[in-house]
Coordinates of C-alpha atoms and ligand atoms in Angstrom, one line a residue:
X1 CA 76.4 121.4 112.0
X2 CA 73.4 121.7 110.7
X3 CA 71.2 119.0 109.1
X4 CA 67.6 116.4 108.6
X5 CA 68.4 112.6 108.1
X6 CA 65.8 110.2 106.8
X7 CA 65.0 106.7 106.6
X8 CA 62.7 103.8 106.7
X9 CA 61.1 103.7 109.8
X10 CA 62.4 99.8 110.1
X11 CA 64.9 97.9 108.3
X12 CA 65.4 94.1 109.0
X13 CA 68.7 92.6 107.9
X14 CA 69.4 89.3 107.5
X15 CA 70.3 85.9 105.5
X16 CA 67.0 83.8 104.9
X17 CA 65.1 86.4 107.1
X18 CA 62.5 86.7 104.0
X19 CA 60.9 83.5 106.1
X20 CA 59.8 86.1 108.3
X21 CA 57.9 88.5 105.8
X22 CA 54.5 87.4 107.2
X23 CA 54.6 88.4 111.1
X24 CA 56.9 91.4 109.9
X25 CA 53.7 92.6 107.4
X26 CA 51.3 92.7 109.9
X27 CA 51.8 96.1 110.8
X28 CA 51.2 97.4 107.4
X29 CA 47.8 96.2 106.5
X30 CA 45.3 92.8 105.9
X31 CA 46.2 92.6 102.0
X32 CA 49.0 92.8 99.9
X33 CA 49.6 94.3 96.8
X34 CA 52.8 92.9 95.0
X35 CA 54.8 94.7 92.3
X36 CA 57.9 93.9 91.0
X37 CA 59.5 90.9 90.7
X38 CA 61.3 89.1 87.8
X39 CA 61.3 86.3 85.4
X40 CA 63.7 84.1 87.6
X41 CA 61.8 85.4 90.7
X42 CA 58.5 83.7 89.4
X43 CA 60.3 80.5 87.7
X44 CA 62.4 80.5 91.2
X45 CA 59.6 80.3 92.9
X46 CA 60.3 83.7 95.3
X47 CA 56.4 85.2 94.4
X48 CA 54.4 82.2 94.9
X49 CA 56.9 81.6 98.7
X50 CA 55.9 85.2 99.1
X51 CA 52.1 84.9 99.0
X52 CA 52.6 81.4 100.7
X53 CA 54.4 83.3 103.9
X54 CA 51.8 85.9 103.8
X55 CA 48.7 83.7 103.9
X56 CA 50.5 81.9 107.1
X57 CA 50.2 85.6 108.5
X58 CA 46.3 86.1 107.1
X59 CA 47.6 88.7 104.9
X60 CA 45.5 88.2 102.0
X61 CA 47.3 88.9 98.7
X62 CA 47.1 89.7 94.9
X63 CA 50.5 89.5 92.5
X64 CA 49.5 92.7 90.4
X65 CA 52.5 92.7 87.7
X66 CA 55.9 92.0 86.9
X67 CA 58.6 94.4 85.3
X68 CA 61.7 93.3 83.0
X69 CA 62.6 97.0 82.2
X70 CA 63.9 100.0 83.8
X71 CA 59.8 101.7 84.7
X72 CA 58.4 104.0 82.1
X73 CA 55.8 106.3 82.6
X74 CA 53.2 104.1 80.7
X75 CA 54.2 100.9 83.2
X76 CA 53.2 103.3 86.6
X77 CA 50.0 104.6 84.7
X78 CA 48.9 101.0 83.7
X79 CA 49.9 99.7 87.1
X80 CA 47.9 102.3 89.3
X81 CA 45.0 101.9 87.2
X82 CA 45.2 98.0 87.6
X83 CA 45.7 99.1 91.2
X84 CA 42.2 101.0 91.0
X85 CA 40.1 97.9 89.0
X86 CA 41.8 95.7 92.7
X87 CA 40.2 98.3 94.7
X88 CA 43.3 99.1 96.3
X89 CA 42.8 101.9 99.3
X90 CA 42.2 101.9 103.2
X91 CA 43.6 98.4 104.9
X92 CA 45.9 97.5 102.0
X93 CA 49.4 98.0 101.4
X94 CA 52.2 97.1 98.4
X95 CA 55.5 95.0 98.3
X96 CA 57.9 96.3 95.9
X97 CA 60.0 93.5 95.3
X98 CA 63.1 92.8 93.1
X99 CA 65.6 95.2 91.5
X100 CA 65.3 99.2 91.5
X101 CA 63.3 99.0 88.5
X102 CA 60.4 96.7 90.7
X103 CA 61.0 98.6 94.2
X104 CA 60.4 101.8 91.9
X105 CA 57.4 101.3 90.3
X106 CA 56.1 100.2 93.7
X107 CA 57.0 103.4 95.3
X108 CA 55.8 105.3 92.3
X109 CA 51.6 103.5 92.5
X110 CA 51.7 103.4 96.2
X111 CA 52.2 107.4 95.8
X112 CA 50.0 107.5 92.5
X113 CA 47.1 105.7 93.8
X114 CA 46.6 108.1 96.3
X115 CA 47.1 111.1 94.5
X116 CA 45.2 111.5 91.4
X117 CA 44.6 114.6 90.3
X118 CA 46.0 113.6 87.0
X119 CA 45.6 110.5 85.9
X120 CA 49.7 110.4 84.7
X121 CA 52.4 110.0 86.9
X122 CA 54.1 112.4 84.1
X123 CA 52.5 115.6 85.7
X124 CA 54.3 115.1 89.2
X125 CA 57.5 114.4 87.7
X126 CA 60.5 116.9 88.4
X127 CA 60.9 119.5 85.6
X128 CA 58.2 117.7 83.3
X129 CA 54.2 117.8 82.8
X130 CA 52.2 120.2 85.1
X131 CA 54.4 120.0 88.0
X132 CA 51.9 118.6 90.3
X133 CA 52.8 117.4 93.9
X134 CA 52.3 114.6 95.9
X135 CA 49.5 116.0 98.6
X136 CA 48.3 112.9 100.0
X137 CA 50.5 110.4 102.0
X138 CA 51.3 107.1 99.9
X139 CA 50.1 103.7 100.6
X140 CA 52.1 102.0 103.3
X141 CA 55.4 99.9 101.1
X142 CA 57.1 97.3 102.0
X143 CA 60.5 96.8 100.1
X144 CA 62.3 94.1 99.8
X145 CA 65.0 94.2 97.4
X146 CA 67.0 91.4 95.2
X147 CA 69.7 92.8 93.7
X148 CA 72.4 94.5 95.5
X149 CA 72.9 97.8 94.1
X150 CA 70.4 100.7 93.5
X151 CA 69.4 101.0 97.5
X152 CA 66.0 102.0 96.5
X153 CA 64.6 99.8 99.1
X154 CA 66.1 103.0 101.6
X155 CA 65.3 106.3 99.2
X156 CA 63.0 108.6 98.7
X157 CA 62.2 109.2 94.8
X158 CA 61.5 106.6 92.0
X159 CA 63.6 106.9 89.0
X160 CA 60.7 107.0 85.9
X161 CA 62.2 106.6 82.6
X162 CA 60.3 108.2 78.9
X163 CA 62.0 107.0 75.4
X164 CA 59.8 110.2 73.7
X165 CA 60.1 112.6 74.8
X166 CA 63.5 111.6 76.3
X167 CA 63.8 112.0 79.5
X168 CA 64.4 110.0 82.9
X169 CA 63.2 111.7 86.1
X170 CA 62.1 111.0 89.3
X171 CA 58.9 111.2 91.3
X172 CA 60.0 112.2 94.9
X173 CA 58.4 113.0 97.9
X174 CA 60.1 112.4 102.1
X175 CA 56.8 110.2 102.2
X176 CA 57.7 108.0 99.6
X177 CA 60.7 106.1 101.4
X178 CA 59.8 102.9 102.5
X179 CA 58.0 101.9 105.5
X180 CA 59.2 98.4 106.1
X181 CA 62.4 96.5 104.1
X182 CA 63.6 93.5 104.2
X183 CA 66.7 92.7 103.2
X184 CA 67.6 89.3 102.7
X185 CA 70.9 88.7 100.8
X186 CA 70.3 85.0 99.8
X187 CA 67.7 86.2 97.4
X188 CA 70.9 87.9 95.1
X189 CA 71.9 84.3 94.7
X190 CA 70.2 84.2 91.3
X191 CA 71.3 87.2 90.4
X192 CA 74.0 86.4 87.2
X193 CA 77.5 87.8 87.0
X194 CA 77.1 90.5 84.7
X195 CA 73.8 92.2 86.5
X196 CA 75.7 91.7 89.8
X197 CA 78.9 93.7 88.6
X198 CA 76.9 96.3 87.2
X199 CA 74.5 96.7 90.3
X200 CA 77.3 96.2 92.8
X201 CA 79.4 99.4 90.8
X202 CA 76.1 101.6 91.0
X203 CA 76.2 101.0 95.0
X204 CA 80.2 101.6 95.3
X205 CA 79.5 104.4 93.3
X206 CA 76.8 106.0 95.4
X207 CA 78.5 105.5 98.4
X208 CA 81.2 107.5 97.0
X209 CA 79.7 110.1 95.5
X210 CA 77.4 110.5 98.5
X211 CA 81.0 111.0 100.0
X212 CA 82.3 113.8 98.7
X213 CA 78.7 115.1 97.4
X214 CA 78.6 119.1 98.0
X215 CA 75.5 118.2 100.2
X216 CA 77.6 115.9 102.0
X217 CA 76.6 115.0 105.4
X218 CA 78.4 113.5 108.8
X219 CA 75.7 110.1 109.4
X220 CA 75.6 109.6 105.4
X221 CA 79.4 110.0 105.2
X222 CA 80.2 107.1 108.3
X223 CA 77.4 105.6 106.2
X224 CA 79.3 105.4 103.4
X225 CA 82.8 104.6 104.6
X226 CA 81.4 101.4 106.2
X227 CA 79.5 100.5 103.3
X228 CA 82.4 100.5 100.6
X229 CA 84.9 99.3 103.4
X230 CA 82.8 95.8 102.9
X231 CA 81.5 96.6 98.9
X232 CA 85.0 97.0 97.6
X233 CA 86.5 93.8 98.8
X234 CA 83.4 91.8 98.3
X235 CA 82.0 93.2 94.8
X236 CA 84.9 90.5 92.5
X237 CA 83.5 87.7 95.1
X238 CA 79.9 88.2 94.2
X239 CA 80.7 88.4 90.4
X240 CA 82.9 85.0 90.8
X241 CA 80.8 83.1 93.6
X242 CA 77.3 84.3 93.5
X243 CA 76.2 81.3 96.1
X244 CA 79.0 83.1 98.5
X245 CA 77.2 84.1 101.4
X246 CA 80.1 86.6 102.6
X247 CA 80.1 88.6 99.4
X248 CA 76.2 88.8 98.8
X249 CA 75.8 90.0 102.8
X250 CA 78.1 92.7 102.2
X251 CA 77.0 94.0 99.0
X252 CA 73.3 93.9 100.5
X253 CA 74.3 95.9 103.2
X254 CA 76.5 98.1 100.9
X255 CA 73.6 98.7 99.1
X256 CA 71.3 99.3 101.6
X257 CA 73.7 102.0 102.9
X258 CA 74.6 103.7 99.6
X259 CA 70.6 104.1 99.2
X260 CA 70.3 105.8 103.3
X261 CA 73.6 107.9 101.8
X262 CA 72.3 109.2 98.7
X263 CA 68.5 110.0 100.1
X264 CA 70.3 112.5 102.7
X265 CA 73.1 113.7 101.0
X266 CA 72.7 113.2 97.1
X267 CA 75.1 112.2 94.4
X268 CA 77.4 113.7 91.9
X269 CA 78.0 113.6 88.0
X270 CA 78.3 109.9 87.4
X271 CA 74.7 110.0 88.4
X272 CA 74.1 112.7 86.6
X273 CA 75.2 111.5 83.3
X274 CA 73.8 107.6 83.6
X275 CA 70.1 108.6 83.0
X276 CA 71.6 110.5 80.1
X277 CA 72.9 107.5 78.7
X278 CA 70.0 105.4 79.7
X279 CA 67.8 107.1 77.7
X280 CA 70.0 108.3 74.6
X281 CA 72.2 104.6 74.4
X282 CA 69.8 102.3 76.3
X283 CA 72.6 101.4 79.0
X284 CA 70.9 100.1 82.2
X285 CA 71.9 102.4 85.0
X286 CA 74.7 100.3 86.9
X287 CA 76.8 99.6 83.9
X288 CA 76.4 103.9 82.8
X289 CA 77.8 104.3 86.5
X290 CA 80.6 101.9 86.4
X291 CA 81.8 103.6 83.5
X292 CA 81.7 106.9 84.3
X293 CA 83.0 106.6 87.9
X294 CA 86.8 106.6 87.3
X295 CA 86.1 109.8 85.2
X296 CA 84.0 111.4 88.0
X297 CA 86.5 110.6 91.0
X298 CA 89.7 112.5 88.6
X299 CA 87.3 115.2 87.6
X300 CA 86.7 115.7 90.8
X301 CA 90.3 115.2 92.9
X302 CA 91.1 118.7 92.5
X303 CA 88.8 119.8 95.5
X304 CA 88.2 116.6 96.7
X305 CA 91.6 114.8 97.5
X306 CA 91.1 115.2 101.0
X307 CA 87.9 113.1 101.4
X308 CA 90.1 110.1 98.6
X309 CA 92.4 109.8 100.9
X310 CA 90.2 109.6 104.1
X311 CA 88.2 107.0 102.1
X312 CA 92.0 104.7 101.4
X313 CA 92.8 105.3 104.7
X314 CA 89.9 103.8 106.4
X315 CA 89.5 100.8 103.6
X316 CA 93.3 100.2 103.6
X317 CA 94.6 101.2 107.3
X318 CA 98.0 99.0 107.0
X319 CA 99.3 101.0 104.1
X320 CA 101.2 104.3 104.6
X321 CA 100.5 106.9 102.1
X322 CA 100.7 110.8 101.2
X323 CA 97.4 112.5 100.9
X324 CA 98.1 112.5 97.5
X325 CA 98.9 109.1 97.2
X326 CA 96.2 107.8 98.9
X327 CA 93.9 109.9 96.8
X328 CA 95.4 108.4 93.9
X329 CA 95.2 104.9 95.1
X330 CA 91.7 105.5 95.0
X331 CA 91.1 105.9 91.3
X332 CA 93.4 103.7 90.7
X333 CA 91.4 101.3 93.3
X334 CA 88.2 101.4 91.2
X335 CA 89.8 101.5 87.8
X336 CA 91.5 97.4 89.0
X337 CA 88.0 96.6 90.0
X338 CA 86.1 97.5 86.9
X339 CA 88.8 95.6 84.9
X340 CA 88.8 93.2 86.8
X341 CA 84.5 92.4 86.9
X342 CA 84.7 93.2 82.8
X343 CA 83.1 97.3 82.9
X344 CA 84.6 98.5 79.7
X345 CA 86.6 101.3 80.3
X346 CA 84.9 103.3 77.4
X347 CA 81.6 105.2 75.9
X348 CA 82.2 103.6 72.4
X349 CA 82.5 100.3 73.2
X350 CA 79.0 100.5 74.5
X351 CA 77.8 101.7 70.9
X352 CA 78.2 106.1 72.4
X353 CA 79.3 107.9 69.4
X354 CA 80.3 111.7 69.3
X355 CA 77.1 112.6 67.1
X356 CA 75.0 112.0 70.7
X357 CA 77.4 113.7 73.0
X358 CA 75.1 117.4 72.8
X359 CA 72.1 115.4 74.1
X360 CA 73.7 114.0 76.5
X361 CA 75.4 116.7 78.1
X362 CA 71.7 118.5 78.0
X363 CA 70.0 115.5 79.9
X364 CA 72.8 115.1 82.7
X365 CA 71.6 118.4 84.4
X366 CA 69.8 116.7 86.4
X367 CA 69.0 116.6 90.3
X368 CA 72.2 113.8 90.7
X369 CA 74.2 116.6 89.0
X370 CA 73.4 119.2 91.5
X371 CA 75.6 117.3 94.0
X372 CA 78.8 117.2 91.8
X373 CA 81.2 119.0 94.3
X374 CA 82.3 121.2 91.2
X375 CA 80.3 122.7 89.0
X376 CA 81.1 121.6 85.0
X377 CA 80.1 123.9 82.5
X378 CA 78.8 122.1 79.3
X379 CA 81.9 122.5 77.7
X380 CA 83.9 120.6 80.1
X381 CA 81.2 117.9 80.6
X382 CA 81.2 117.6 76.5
X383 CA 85.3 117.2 76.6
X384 CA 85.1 114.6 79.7
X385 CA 82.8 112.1 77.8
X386 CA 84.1 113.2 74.7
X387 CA 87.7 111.4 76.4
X388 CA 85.7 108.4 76.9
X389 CA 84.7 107.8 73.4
Ligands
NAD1 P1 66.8 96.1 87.6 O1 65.9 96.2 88.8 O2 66.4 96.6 86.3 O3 67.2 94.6 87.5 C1 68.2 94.2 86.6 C2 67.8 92.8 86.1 O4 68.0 91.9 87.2 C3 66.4 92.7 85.6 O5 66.3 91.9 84.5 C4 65.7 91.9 86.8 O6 64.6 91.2 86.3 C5 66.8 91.0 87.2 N1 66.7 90.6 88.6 C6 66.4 91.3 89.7 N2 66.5 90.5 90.8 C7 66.9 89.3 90.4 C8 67.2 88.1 91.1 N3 67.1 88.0 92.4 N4 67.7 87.0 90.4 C9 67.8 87.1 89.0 N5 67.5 88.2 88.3 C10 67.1 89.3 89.0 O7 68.2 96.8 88.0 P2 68.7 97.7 89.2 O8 70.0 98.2 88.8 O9 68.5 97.1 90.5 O10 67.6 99.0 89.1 C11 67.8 99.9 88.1 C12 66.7 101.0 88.2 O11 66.7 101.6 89.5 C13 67.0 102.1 87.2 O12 65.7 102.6 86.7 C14 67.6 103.2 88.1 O13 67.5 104.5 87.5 C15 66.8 103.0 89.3 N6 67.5 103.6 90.5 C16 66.6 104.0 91.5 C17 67.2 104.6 92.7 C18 66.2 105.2 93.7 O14 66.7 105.8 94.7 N7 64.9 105.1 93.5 C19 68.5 104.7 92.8 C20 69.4 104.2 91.8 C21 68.8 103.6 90.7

């Protein structure tokens, strides 16, 4: 055995525990920097509680923007440089709050706005512009993450998206996971039914595909079969009851996990494929998972039944089951859910047609991809989504 693990150096779990973001800040610096957010996070009232709790602590602080998209590369270049006009450096530190789209483009200025030998986050992207790397250590980040699903809060990359040229990459560095999150479930409350299926599937499918990634590890993997032993029974909860403090503590910590998982081990082709579709069909990232994860788990079976039926067996001890049955029961698992929380079980109903299927296939190659425990050659990865129509 033969393996690094990584995570934040402090996580704090826990129902209304965002009361305690003051005292808990102190360690990271005298002013805050806040990124992220939401429109129902400001209307709700969550920013202005936040600067309230940090003032009790005499953490000085400054809300520097909101996001309603996935980040683009324009959104981390405008936001450093409003970082630079605050003076941000030595003493301050930056909350990424909300979503994966806020957390990231939190990670992605705390690592710009010490870094600038370019002036675009572009040129330190994987495979794109110069190829620059991170050199100096970020600004200390606290996360503290609202909807349950992405674990980005726990990773070490930020997912940056570009419309044109079309791509959607990731700035990644060890440095860049979090120093400090806080994870408080009852802030999911507002989250509405739809987002919370689609962000709930995105951390079932990370956990899974964490599972049987070819990078797999052994702390990810008990990770991950704790995590979907409380996501899968809790995700229809969440959509139906969002007040239900059960379902939204599970899926929190599901998340959480899925994002420690994926950081150590990586993911698979589902992952692979949903920036693809993010950027060639506009679908946001939890609903491209949901729909390809059914496909991913039968594409994969073949070398991977073993690690299905390990997963059935520890979520559903009282049955009695083949290997192959258990492995089945799986897919077949997944597939009830995603009917069940309304993921369609189709590309074409989400407006995919054949004529986009080349560039998809040739923006799935990706570092997600890499983890896929078989390798799929364009031609099979062109027939699998080409089923899906
Ligand atoms: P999101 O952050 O885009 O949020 C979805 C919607 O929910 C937004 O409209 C947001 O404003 C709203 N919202 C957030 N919190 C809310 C709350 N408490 N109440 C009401 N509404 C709320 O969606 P997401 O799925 O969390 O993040 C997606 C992004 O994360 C994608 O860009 C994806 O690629 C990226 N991602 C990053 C990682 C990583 O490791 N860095 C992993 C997976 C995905």
């Amino acid at each position: 055995m033969n393996y690094n693990f990584f995570s934040p150096q402090q996580i704090c779990f826990g129902w209304d525990r965002f009361q305690e973001v003051g005292p808990l800040a102190t360690s990271l610096g005298k002013r805050a920097l806040i990124i992220g957010g939401s429109r129902s996070l400001e209307s709700n009232g969550v920013i202005e509680e936040l600067k309230r709790l940090l003032l009790r602590s005499n953490i000085e602080s400054e809300f520097v923007r909101t996001i309603s998209n996935e980040p683009e590369v324009a959104d981390v270049d405008q936001t450093t440089n409003l970082l630079h006009h605050l003076g941000a450096g030595a003493g301050d530190f930056l909350i990424g709050i909300g979503g994966g789209s806020g957390i990231d483009l939190a990670k992605a200025c705390a690592a710009m706005i010490t870094n600038w030998e370019s002036d675009t986050v572009l040129d330190y992207l994987e495979g794109v512009g110069k190829g620059l790397q991170l050199k100096q250590a970020p600004l200390p980040l606290l996360a503290i993450p609202t909807t349950a699903g992405t674990g980005s809060e726990a990773t070490k990359n930020a997912v940056i998206s570009s419309y044109s040229p079309a791509f959607k990459k990731s700035l990644r560095a060890d440095e860049m996971i979090p120093n400090l999150v806080l994870c408080d479930p009852k802030l999911a409350c507002s989250v509405p039914p739809e987002i919370t299926a689609r962000t709930g599937m995105d951390a079932i499918t990370q956990l899974l595909e964490s599972y049987i990634s070819c990078r797999a590890q052994p702390i990810p993997q008990a990770l991950c079969l704790q995590g979907l032993k409380l996501a899968l029974p809790a995700l229809a909860e969440a959509v139906e009851d969002g007040s239900s403090r059960n379902a939204r503590e599970s899926m929190a910590h599901a998340a959480l996990l899925s994002g420690i998982a994926l950081a150590n081990s990586g993911l698979g082709m589902a992952h692979g494929v949903a920036p693809a579709l993010g950027i060639h069909c506009r679908i946001s990232h939890g609903l491209a998972c949901a729909v390809m994860l059914p496909a991913t788990l039968k594409t994969n079976l073949s070398v991977r039944q073993k690690e299905y039926a390990e997963i059935t067996r520890f979520i559903a001890p009282e049955r009695s089951f083949t290997e192959a049955e258990a492995a089945q029961y799986l897919i077949e698992h997944i597939e009830t859910l995603n009917d069940r929380i309304n993921i369609p079980r189709n590309l074409s109903s989400l407006g995919v047609t054949q004529a986009q299927i080349p560039d998809l296939v040739a923006s799935s190659r990706g570092n997600s991809m890499s983890g896929n425990p078989r390798e799929l050659s364009d031609a099979e990865l062109t027939q699998i989504l080409e089923d899906l129509l």
